[in-house]
mmCIF file of C-alpha atoms in Angstrom:
data_model
loop_
_atom_site.group_PDB
_atom_site.id
_atom_site.type_symbol
_atom_site.label_atom_id
_atom_site.label_comp_id
_atom_site.label_asym_id
_atom_site.label_seq_id
_atom_site.Cartn_x
_atom_site.Cartn_y
_atom_site.Cartn_z
ATOM 1 C CA UNK C 1 -22.297 -0.653 -17.587
ATOM 2 C CA UNK C 2 -18.958 1.430 -18.009
ATOM 3 C CA UNK C 3 -19.251 2.637 -14.271
ATOM 4 C CA UNK C 4 -19.545 -1.036 -12.873
ATOM 5 C CA UNK C 5 -16.713 -1.991 -11.016
ATOM 6 C CA UNK C 6 -15.527 -5.393 -11.880
ATOM 7 C CA UNK C 7 -14.168 -8.457 -10.503
ATOM 8 C CA UNK C 8 -11.336 -10.377 -10.950
ATOM 9 C CA UNK C 9 -10.332 -13.862 -9.249
ATOM 10 C CA UNK C 10 -6.688 -14.126 -9.366
ATOM 11 C CA UNK C 11 -6.639 -17.721 -8.320
ATOM 12 C CA UNK C 12 -8.926 -18.625 -11.330
ATOM 13 C CA UNK C 13 -6.233 -16.839 -13.716
ATOM 14 C CA UNK C 14 -3.486 -18.596 -11.744
ATOM 15 C CA UNK C 15 -5.215 -22.028 -11.523
ATOM 16 C CA UNK C 16 -7.423 -21.844 -14.827
ATOM 17 C CA UNK C 17 -6.618 -23.107 -18.789
ATOM 18 C CA UNK C 18 -6.679 -21.109 -21.336
ATOM 19 C CA UNK C 19 -9.992 -19.890 -21.781
ATOM 20 C CA UNK C 20 -10.236 -19.103 -18.171
ATOM 21 C CA UNK C 21 -7.328 -17.181 -18.051
ATOM 22 C CA UNK C 22 -8.309 -15.324 -21.203
ATOM 23 C CA UNK C 23 -11.399 -14.284 -19.726
ATOM 24 C CA UNK C 24 -9.771 -13.196 -16.369
ATOM 25 C CA UNK C 25 -7.454 -10.976 -18.437
ATOM 26 C CA UNK C 26 -10.338 -9.486 -20.512
ATOM 27 C CA UNK C 27 -12.265 -9.043 -17.924
ATOM 28 C CA UNK C 28 -9.494 -6.932 -15.813
ATOM 29 C CA UNK C 29 -8.650 -5.124 -19.098
ATOM 30 C CA UNK C 30 -12.622 -3.900 -19.351
ATOM 31 C CA UNK C 31 -12.217 -3.047 -15.913
ATOM 32 C CA UNK C 32 -9.170 -0.435 -16.237
ATOM 33 C CA UNK C 33 -12.140 1.608 -17.840
ATOM 34 C CA UNK C 34 -13.179 2.583 -14.516
ATOM 35 C CA UNK C 35 -10.235 2.753 -12.973
ATOM 36 C CA UNK C 36 -11.137 0.107 -10.026
ATOM 37 C CA UNK C 37 -11.219 -3.364 -10.164
ATOM 38 C CA UNK C 38 -12.302 -6.028 -6.988
ATOM 39 C CA UNK C 39 -9.744 -8.747 -6.743
ATOM 40 C CA UNK C 40 -10.195 -12.085 -5.668
ATOM 41 C CA UNK C 41 -7.051 -12.896 -3.725
ATOM 42 C CA UNK C 42 -5.291 -15.296 -1.574
ATOM 43 C CA UNK C 43 -3.946 -12.946 1.272
ATOM 44 C CA UNK C 44 -4.233 -13.838 4.361
ATOM 45 C CA UNK C 45 -7.521 -12.682 6.251
ATOM 46 C CA UNK C 46 -5.460 -13.067 9.287
ATOM 47 C CA UNK C 47 -2.715 -10.904 8.307
ATOM 48 C CA UNK C 48 -5.003 -8.070 6.760
ATOM 49 C CA UNK C 49 -7.005 -7.945 10.055
ATOM 50 C CA UNK C 50 -3.840 -7.766 12.093
ATOM 51 C CA UNK C 51 -2.230 -5.042 9.943
ATOM 52 C CA UNK C 52 -5.500 -2.968 10.383
ATOM 53 C CA UNK C 53 -5.620 -3.672 14.114
ATOM 54 C CA UNK C 54 -2.068 -2.258 14.415
ATOM 55 C CA UNK C 55 -2.618 0.604 12.205
ATOM 56 C CA UNK C 56 -5.811 1.621 14.324
ATOM 57 C CA UNK C 57 -3.883 1.226 17.895
ATOM 58 C CA UNK C 58 -1.509 3.570 15.944
ATOM 59 C CA UNK C 59 -3.881 6.228 14.797
ATOM 60 C CA UNK C 60 -6.145 6.103 18.028
ATOM 61 C CA UNK C 61 -3.120 7.269 19.877
ATOM 62 C CA UNK C 62 -2.681 11.074 21.154
ATOM 63 C CA UNK C 63 -1.731 13.329 18.460
ATOM 64 C CA UNK C 64 1.757 14.300 20.116
ATOM 65 C CA UNK C 65 2.437 10.451 20.574
ATOM 66 C CA UNK C 66 1.982 10.199 16.718
ATOM 67 C CA UNK C 67 4.045 12.670 15.800
ATOM 68 C CA UNK C 68 7.520 11.479 17.228
ATOM 69 C CA UNK C 69 7.332 9.480 14.215
ATOM 70 C CA UNK C 70 7.486 12.225 11.587
ATOM 71 C CA UNK C 71 10.414 11.660 9.467
ATOM 72 C CA UNK C 72 11.471 15.432 8.192
ATOM 73 C CA UNK C 73 12.927 15.925 5.163
ATOM 74 C CA UNK C 74 11.645 12.656 3.696
ATOM 75 C CA UNK C 75 8.398 14.565 2.369
ATOM 76 C CA UNK C 76 6.056 12.210 3.692
ATOM 77 C CA UNK C 77 7.849 9.478 2.254
ATOM 78 C CA UNK C 78 7.733 7.521 5.467
ATOM 79 C CA UNK C 79 6.597 7.800 8.901
ATOM 80 C CA UNK C 80 3.806 9.817 9.991
ATOM 81 C CA UNK C 81 2.463 12.661 8.377
ATOM 82 C CA UNK C 82 -0.149 14.517 10.540
ATOM 83 C CA UNK C 83 -3.751 16.371 9.915
ATOM 84 C CA UNK C 84 -3.912 19.413 7.886
ATOM 85 C CA UNK C 85 -0.266 18.605 6.680
ATOM 86 C CA UNK C 86 -0.704 18.166 3.229
ATOM 87 C CA UNK C 87 -2.927 20.037 0.274
ATOM 88 C CA UNK C 88 -4.060 18.466 -2.901
ATOM 89 C CA UNK C 89 -2.593 19.748 -5.888
ATOM 90 C CA UNK C 90 -5.867 20.912 -6.837
ATOM 91 C CA UNK C 91 -6.692 22.268 -4.031
ATOM 92 C CA UNK C 92 -6.406 25.562 -1.698
ATOM 93 C CA UNK C 93 -7.373 24.224 1.854
ATOM 94 C CA UNK C 94 -5.064 21.348 4.016
ATOM 95 C CA UNK C 95 -6.117 17.926 4.258
ATOM 96 C CA UNK C 96 -8.277 16.495 7.320
ATOM 97 C CA UNK C 97 -6.060 13.235 6.674
ATOM 98 C CA UNK C 98 -3.335 11.575 8.771
ATOM 99 C CA UNK C 99 -1.257 8.686 7.081
ATOM 100 C CA UNK C 100 1.520 6.433 8.163
ATOM 101 C CA UNK C 101 3.670 5.400 5.427
ATOM 102 C CA UNK C 102 5.921 3.098 4.789
ATOM 103 C CA UNK C 103 7.750 0.332 2.282
ATOM 104 C CA UNK C 104 10.774 -2.088 2.738
ATOM 105 C CA UNK C 105 13.804 -0.469 3.615
ATOM 106 C CA UNK C 106 16.473 -0.137 0.406
ATOM 107 C CA UNK C 107 19.989 -0.961 1.463
ATOM 108 C CA UNK C 108 22.268 1.737 1.718
ATOM 109 C CA UNK C 109 24.114 0.934 -1.196
ATOM 110 C CA UNK C 110 21.734 -0.129 -3.662
ATOM 111 C CA UNK C 111 21.982 2.141 -7.181
ATOM 112 C CA UNK C 112 18.755 3.570 -6.394
ATOM 113 C CA UNK C 113 19.730 4.635 -2.758
ATOM 114 C CA UNK C 114 23.014 6.056 -3.827
ATOM 115 C CA UNK C 115 21.498 8.020 -7.026
ATOM 116 C CA UNK C 116 18.240 9.382 -4.999
ATOM 117 C CA UNK C 117 19.291 9.530 -1.505
ATOM 118 C CA UNK C 118 16.799 12.029 -0.911
ATOM 119 C CA UNK C 119 13.998 9.866 -2.152
ATOM 120 C CA UNK C 120 15.385 6.912 -0.499
ATOM 121 C CA UNK C 121 15.217 7.079 3.418
ATOM 122 C CA UNK C 122 15.407 4.764 6.598
ATOM 123 C CA UNK C 123 11.985 3.658 7.086
ATOM 124 C CA UNK C 124 10.196 5.397 10.466
ATOM 125 C CA UNK C 125 7.595 2.647 12.018
ATOM 126 C CA UNK C 126 5.953 2.851 15.384
ATOM 127 C CA UNK C 127 7.397 0.306 16.895
ATOM 128 C CA UNK C 128 8.205 1.986 20.441
ATOM 129 C CA UNK C 129 4.423 3.313 20.846
ATOM 130 C CA UNK C 130 2.859 -0.223 19.109
ATOM 131 C CA UNK C 131 4.990 -3.159 19.649
ATOM 132 C CA UNK C 132 4.855 -5.261 16.491
ATOM 133 C CA UNK C 133 3.858 -3.102 14.141
ATOM 134 C CA UNK C 134 6.932 -3.075 12.196
ATOM 135 C CA UNK C 135 7.348 -6.994 11.581
ATOM 136 C CA UNK C 136 3.322 -6.880 10.800
ATOM 137 C CA UNK C 137 3.486 -4.075 8.364
ATOM 138 C CA UNK C 138 6.442 -5.418 6.570
ATOM 139 C CA UNK C 139 4.752 -8.501 5.993
ATOM 140 C CA UNK C 140 1.590 -7.093 4.868
ATOM 141 C CA UNK C 141 3.840 -4.949 2.817
ATOM 142 C CA UNK C 142 5.121 -7.619 1.156
ATOM 143 C CA UNK C 143 1.716 -9.469 0.566
ATOM 144 C CA UNK C 144 0.330 -6.494 -1.062
ATOM 145 C CA UNK C 145 3.390 -6.187 -3.293
ATOM 146 C CA UNK C 146 3.091 -9.495 -4.447
ATOM 147 C CA UNK C 147 -0.587 -9.052 -5.181
ATOM 148 C CA UNK C 148 0.375 -6.536 -7.007
ATOM 149 C CA UNK C 149 2.864 -8.086 -9.029
ATOM 150 C CA UNK C 150 0.548 -11.246 -9.779
ATOM 151 C CA UNK C 151 -2.066 -8.534 -11.138
ATOM 152 C CA UNK C 152 0.480 -6.785 -13.059
ATOM 153 C CA UNK C 153 1.381 -10.544 -15.013
ATOM 154 C CA UNK C 154 -2.368 -10.211 -15.889
ATOM 155 C CA UNK C 155 -2.414 -7.005 -17.413
ATOM 156 C CA UNK C 156 1.021 -8.025 -19.573
ATOM 157 C CA UNK C 157 -0.705 -10.636 -20.889
#
């Protein structure tokens, strides 16, 4: 059925033979019809739990404490964005959501940062409010970025 969310086993692709790999590729490509796919992966459950625990600790803080990690001038690309700050392009009412955005720092001399300084800012993470969060979220970011690359390899095949 076209509305079903497909499931892809990343390790079956990476460790399988030709027919097994082809089945994973075909399954992933079919799943793109819905835009969603469950990916069986090997990202550490402990890392996922630790990252979510750190984020829960941050979002449990009072609004005034979280506001210390707003990064002015970044358009929400890093740091904290509070409730009712953003409005979806198709809406007239501000969103009841809050976010903590982060990525890996881009070196100051990197060509992207040189050419687009308004898009590549120093990262703002709430280390002072939740000790250890920067290390955990950076490790989580690296693991998820690696997972994304691995899934893209399947799509590219």
